[in-house]
Structure formats: C-alpha cells, structure tokens
C-alpha cells in the first residue's frame, strides 16, 4: 500500500462528500463555548476545512482566520456564504506561520491526530504558543480512545450506516506499540459495484 499521508484523506472526492457526514449535532454548543473563550476575538482555527465551526462562529461577529493544507476543502469553504471573507493560510498547521496573534486558537474534530508523530504534535503546540496573546486559550477537541475494548486481534469493523442503497463501514486497526491507528471509511452501494 502507498504510504499514507493525512492530506490524502482530504482530496476532492473527500471534500465533495465531507459536509454530508460531518454534522455531529454539537456544532452550536461548540460555537457557544468557543465564542465565550474568544472574548471578542480574533480567533484562529487549525484545519478549518469547509467551515463547519468557523462559519457559524463568524456569524456571531467573531473574526476567524484559518489554516488548512487541502485546497479542495478550502474551495468548499470559499463557495459558502461568508466563506470567501475568511483569511486562510494554506499549509501544515504544525509549522506554518500566520501573521498576528489570537485570543483563541482551536483545533476540533480529532484533527490534532492528523499529526502522526509526537514531534509534529510538539511543533504544533510551539507554533500555537507563538501566535497566542498572553491571556489566550488553546482548545483541543479530541476523542479518548474508547475503542480499545472493542478490538479483536487489534482491529474492528463497525457498521456506521445501514441504508437500503448504501452500507458504510468503519474499519480500524490499532498498533499498540506505536500507538497508531489505521482507519478507513468504506462505502458499499449498488452503483459503486456496477
Ligand atoms: C476532519 S476535517 C475537520 C474540518 C473542520 N475543522 C471541522 O471541524 O469540520 C480535518 C481538516 O484538517 C485538515 N488537515 C489535516 N491535517 C492537517 C495539517 N497537518 N495541516 C493543515 N490542515 C490539516 C484537512 O485538510 C481537513 O480540512
């Protein structure tokens, strides 16, 4: 298999369907929490994607800038109302420099885990520290790996969606020694099989 790089997960095909599955129902609570910490802003979203959180936060009058390395995801953001006004720096959020400082920097939806090594994660925290105001906050939203008890032979297959015309499977393998997971979302439908 070709060596995996996180950017491969966010190509044009992925960006095309991202918004169909990304709404989790906790967006408004997340935005309210971030707005409170932002104290008027400005804020920076690491891995801004298609603007799931940035756009509603902007709608509350908070300036949100973003970083992302996927031009396909950012094109989706740009196509939405208000999306073209958001300043996005293209690059790796672990290292890319942005102008200015922020009262709030945040990374949500487990995206810190797209930095696959401890070194990259440390560089990210250093980068954030360089761009926070003295009283600023850094918010990381990430899952606690609760899947461990579901593993058999260090892997599982989970039915994410079962519909008449499509089945979506979550396929995961865990390497305890490296603390890495490999995970794929597989969609099966009559059209794709034809
Ligand atoms: C799961 S999406 C989350 C998007 C958005 N934050 C949200 O909550 O919907 C992950 C995003 O992170 C971006 N991304 C992943 N790793 C990155 C990196 N190292 N540097 C910049 N962007 C990255 C991807 O391009 C994608 O847009």
Short mmCIF file of C-alpha atoms and ligand atoms in Angstrom, two decimals:
data_model
loop_
_atom_site.label_atom_id
_atom_site.label_comp_id
_atom_site.label_asym_id
_atom_site.label_seq_id
_atom_site.Cartn_x
_atom_site.Cartn_y
_atom_site.Cartn_z
CA UNK A 1 0.00 0.00 0.00
CA UNK A 2 1.20 3.54 -0.75
CA UNK A 3 2.50 5.21 2.42
CA UNK A 4 -0.38 7.10 3.98
CA UNK A 5 -0.19 10.87 4.35
CA UNK A 6 -3.08 12.73 6.06
CA UNK A 7 -3.51 15.07 3.08
CA UNK A 8 -4.67 12.01 1.07
CA UNK A 9 -7.81 11.88 3.24
CA UNK A 10 -8.90 15.35 2.11
CA UNK A 11 -8.74 15.27 -1.68
CA UNK A 12 -11.52 16.46 -4.00
CA UNK A 13 -13.61 13.30 -3.58
CA UNK A 14 -13.48 13.56 0.20
CA UNK A 15 -14.26 17.29 0.12
CA UNK A 16 -17.25 16.63 -2.12
CA UNK A 17 -18.97 14.45 0.49
CA UNK A 18 -17.43 15.85 3.70
CA UNK A 19 -20.39 18.02 4.65
CA UNK A 20 -22.87 15.14 4.20
CA UNK A 21 -21.41 13.22 7.11
CA UNK A 22 -19.67 15.86 9.20
CA UNK A 23 -22.58 17.48 11.06
CA UNK A 24 -22.50 15.94 14.54
CA UNK A 25 -25.27 17.92 16.21
CA UNK A 26 -22.97 19.60 18.75
CA UNK A 27 -21.94 22.47 16.45
CA UNK A 28 -23.99 25.18 18.19
CA UNK A 29 -22.74 24.16 21.65
CA UNK A 30 -19.17 24.13 20.32
CA UNK A 31 -19.58 27.57 18.78
CA UNK A 32 -21.08 28.98 22.00
CA UNK A 33 -18.16 27.56 24.02
CA UNK A 34 -15.57 29.00 21.61
CA UNK A 35 -17.31 32.38 21.47
CA UNK A 36 -17.09 32.64 25.25
CA UNK A 37 -13.36 31.88 25.24
CA UNK A 38 -12.72 34.21 22.30
CA UNK A 39 -13.89 37.29 24.26
CA UNK A 40 -14.47 39.19 21.03
CA UNK A 41 -11.62 37.54 19.11
CA UNK A 42 -9.72 37.32 16.90
CA UNK A 43 -9.52 33.54 16.63
CA UNK A 44 -7.61 31.02 14.53
CA UNK A 45 -8.93 27.58 13.56
CA UNK A 46 -6.24 25.00 12.81
CA UNK A 47 -7.57 22.77 9.99
CA UNK A 48 -10.56 24.96 9.18
CA UNK A 49 -11.85 22.59 6.49
CA UNK A 50 -15.18 23.53 4.94
CA UNK A 51 -16.06 25.90 7.78
CA UNK A 52 -18.36 23.67 9.85
CA UNK A 53 -17.40 25.62 13.00
CA UNK A 54 -15.72 28.73 11.55
CA UNK A 55 -18.76 29.95 9.62
CA UNK A 56 -21.28 29.90 12.49
CA UNK A 57 -18.64 31.44 14.79
CA UNK A 58 -18.05 34.21 12.23
CA UNK A 59 -21.82 34.73 12.06
CA UNK A 60 -21.69 35.61 15.77
CA UNK A 61 -19.35 38.52 14.99
CA UNK A 62 -16.08 36.78 15.89
CA UNK A 63 -13.24 37.06 13.36
CA UNK A 64 -11.98 33.60 12.47
CA UNK A 65 -8.84 33.02 10.40
CA UNK A 66 -7.87 29.53 9.34
CA UNK A 67 -5.09 27.19 8.35
CA UNK A 68 -5.55 24.14 6.15
CA UNK A 69 -3.49 22.14 3.67
CA UNK A 70 -6.34 20.91 1.48
CA UNK A 71 -7.24 23.23 -1.38
CA UNK A 72 -10.29 21.03 -2.07
CA UNK A 73 -11.68 21.52 1.46
CA UNK A 74 -10.94 25.26 1.38
CA UNK A 75 -12.65 25.59 -2.02
CA UNK A 76 -15.82 24.21 -0.36
CA UNK A 77 -15.47 26.80 2.40
CA UNK A 78 -14.99 29.56 -0.17
CA UNK A 79 -18.17 28.54 -2.01
CA UNK A 80 -20.37 29.05 1.07
CA UNK A 81 -21.92 32.38 2.10
CA UNK A 82 -19.28 34.28 4.09
CA UNK A 83 -16.59 31.73 3.25
CA UNK A 84 -14.72 33.95 0.81
CA UNK A 85 -14.17 36.58 3.53
CA UNK A 86 -12.28 34.21 5.85
CA UNK A 87 -8.48 34.52 5.64
CA UNK A 88 -6.99 31.05 5.21
CA UNK A 89 -3.27 30.29 5.24
CA UNK A 90 -2.50 27.21 3.16
CA UNK A 91 -0.03 24.86 4.87
CA UNK A 92 0.62 22.40 7.67
CA UNK A 93 -0.79 23.73 10.93
CA UNK A 94 2.11 22.20 12.86
CA UNK A 95 4.59 24.60 11.33
CA UNK A 96 3.07 27.24 9.07
CA UNK A 97 3.40 30.81 10.29
CA UNK A 98 0.42 33.17 10.31
CA UNK A 99 0.56 36.93 10.76
CA UNK A 100 -0.56 38.30 14.13
CA UNK A 101 -1.71 36.86 17.44
CA UNK A 102 -5.03 35.42 18.60
CA UNK A 103 -7.10 35.32 21.77
CA UNK A 104 -8.24 31.84 20.88
CA UNK A 105 -6.71 29.12 18.73
CA UNK A 106 -8.62 25.87 18.37
CA UNK A 107 -8.46 22.52 16.63
CA UNK A 108 -11.56 20.32 16.72
CA UNK A 109 -12.91 17.02 15.38
CA UNK A 110 -9.84 14.96 16.44
CA UNK A 111 -7.71 16.73 13.86
CA UNK A 112 -4.70 17.01 16.17
CA UNK A 113 -4.37 13.26 15.50
CA UNK A 114 -3.64 14.03 11.85
CA UNK A 115 -0.19 14.91 13.15
CA UNK A 116 1.10 11.37 13.25
CA UNK A 117 4.18 11.75 15.46
CA UNK A 118 4.82 13.22 18.88
CA UNK A 119 7.42 15.55 17.31
CA UNK A 120 4.82 17.02 14.96
CA UNK A 121 2.37 17.48 17.83
CA UNK A 122 5.02 19.25 19.92
CA UNK A 123 5.84 21.52 16.95
CA UNK A 124 2.14 22.34 16.69
CA UNK A 125 1.94 23.40 20.35
CA UNK A 126 5.08 25.54 19.83
CA UNK A 127 3.52 27.14 16.76
CA UNK A 128 0.32 27.85 18.69
CA UNK A 129 2.31 29.38 21.59
CA UNK A 130 3.98 31.75 19.10
CA UNK A 131 0.57 33.04 17.95
CA UNK A 132 -1.43 33.29 21.17
CA UNK A 133 -1.88 36.51 23.14
CA UNK A 134 -0.51 36.30 26.69
CA UNK A 135 -4.00 35.62 28.04
CA UNK A 136 -5.08 33.50 25.06
CA UNK A 137 -6.52 29.97 25.08
CA UNK A 138 -5.74 26.90 23.01
CA UNK A 139 -8.63 24.44 22.69
CA UNK A 140 -8.12 20.87 21.50
CA UNK A 141 -11.18 18.69 20.96
CA UNK A 142 -10.21 15.06 20.53
CA UNK A 143 -11.59 11.65 21.40
CA UNK A 144 -10.35 9.49 24.22
CA UNK A 145 -9.59 6.15 22.55
CA UNK A 146 -12.63 4.28 23.88
CA UNK A 147 -12.46 1.79 21.02
CA UNK A 148 -9.78 -0.30 22.73
CA UNK A 149 -12.30 -2.62 24.40
CA UNK A 150 -13.93 -3.31 21.00
CA UNK A 151 -10.77 -4.66 19.38
CA UNK A 152 -10.37 -8.31 18.44
CA UNK A 153 -6.93 -9.13 17.15
CA UNK A 154 -6.22 -5.38 17.35
CA UNK A 155 -8.95 -4.47 14.83
CA UNK A 156 -12.67 -3.96 14.31
CA UNK A 157 -15.26 -3.39 11.60
CA UNK A 158 -18.23 -1.25 12.59
CA UNK A 159 -21.45 -0.53 10.66
CA UNK A 160 -21.63 3.29 10.54
CA UNK A 161 -24.73 3.46 8.35
CA UNK A 162 -27.07 0.80 7.01
CA UNK A 163 -29.48 2.04 4.35
CA UNK A 164 -31.38 0.35 1.52
CA UNK A 165 -28.99 1.77 -1.08
CA UNK A 166 -25.76 2.08 0.89
CA UNK A 167 -23.80 0.48 3.70
CA UNK A 168 -20.92 2.43 5.29
CA UNK A 169 -18.29 0.59 7.30
CA UNK A 170 -15.69 1.94 9.70
CA UNK A 171 -12.62 -0.31 9.50
CA UNK A 172 -9.90 0.19 12.10
CA UNK A 173 -6.59 -1.43 13.07
CA UNK A 174 -4.57 -0.46 16.14
CA UNK A 175 -0.83 -0.85 16.71
CA UNK A 176 -0.31 -0.82 20.45
CA UNK A 177 3.49 -0.42 20.23
CA UNK A 178 3.42 2.73 18.09
CA UNK A 179 0.03 3.95 19.44
CA UNK A 180 -1.09 4.42 15.83
CA UNK A 181 -4.44 3.57 14.30
CA UNK A 182 -5.17 2.96 10.64
CA UNK A 183 -8.82 3.68 9.88
CA UNK A 184 -10.84 3.72 6.68
CA UNK A 185 -14.48 4.51 5.96
CA UNK A 186 -15.75 2.14 3.26
CA UNK A 187 -18.95 2.80 1.33
CA UNK A 188 -20.71 -0.05 -0.49
CA UNK A 189 -23.64 0.65 -2.83
CA UNK A 190 -25.12 -0.99 -5.95
CA UNK A 191 -23.90 1.94 -8.12
CA UNK A 192 -20.30 1.62 -6.99
CA UNK A 193 -20.34 -2.16 -7.53
CA UNK A 194 -21.77 -1.90 -11.08
C1 LIG B 1 -11.98 16.31 9.93
S1 LIG B 1 -11.67 17.78 8.97
C2 LIG B 1 -12.14 19.00 10.13
C3 LIG B 1 -12.52 20.29 9.46
C4 LIG B 1 -13.16 21.30 10.40
N1 LIG B 1 -12.22 21.70 11.44
C5 LIG B 1 -14.41 20.72 11.03
O1 LIG B 1 -14.48 20.66 12.25
O2 LIG B 1 -15.31 20.32 10.27
C6 LIG B 1 -9.93 17.85 9.02
C7 LIG B 1 -9.31 19.02 8.25
O3 LIG B 1 -7.96 19.11 8.67
C8 LIG B 1 -7.13 19.42 7.57
N2 LIG B 1 -5.80 18.97 7.97
C9 LIG B 1 -5.45 17.75 8.46
N3 LIG B 1 -4.17 17.73 8.81
C10 LIG B 1 -3.68 18.97 8.55
C11 LIG B 1 -2.40 19.58 8.69
N4 LIG B 1 -1.37 18.92 9.22
N5 LIG B 1 -2.26 20.87 8.33
C12 LIG B 1 -3.31 21.56 7.80
N6 LIG B 1 -4.54 21.04 7.64
C13 LIG B 1 -4.72 19.77 8.01
C14 LIG B 1 -7.78 18.68 6.41
O4 LIG B 1 -7.41 19.20 5.17
C15 LIG B 1 -9.27 18.88 6.74
O5 LIG B 1 -9.76 20.05 6.15
#
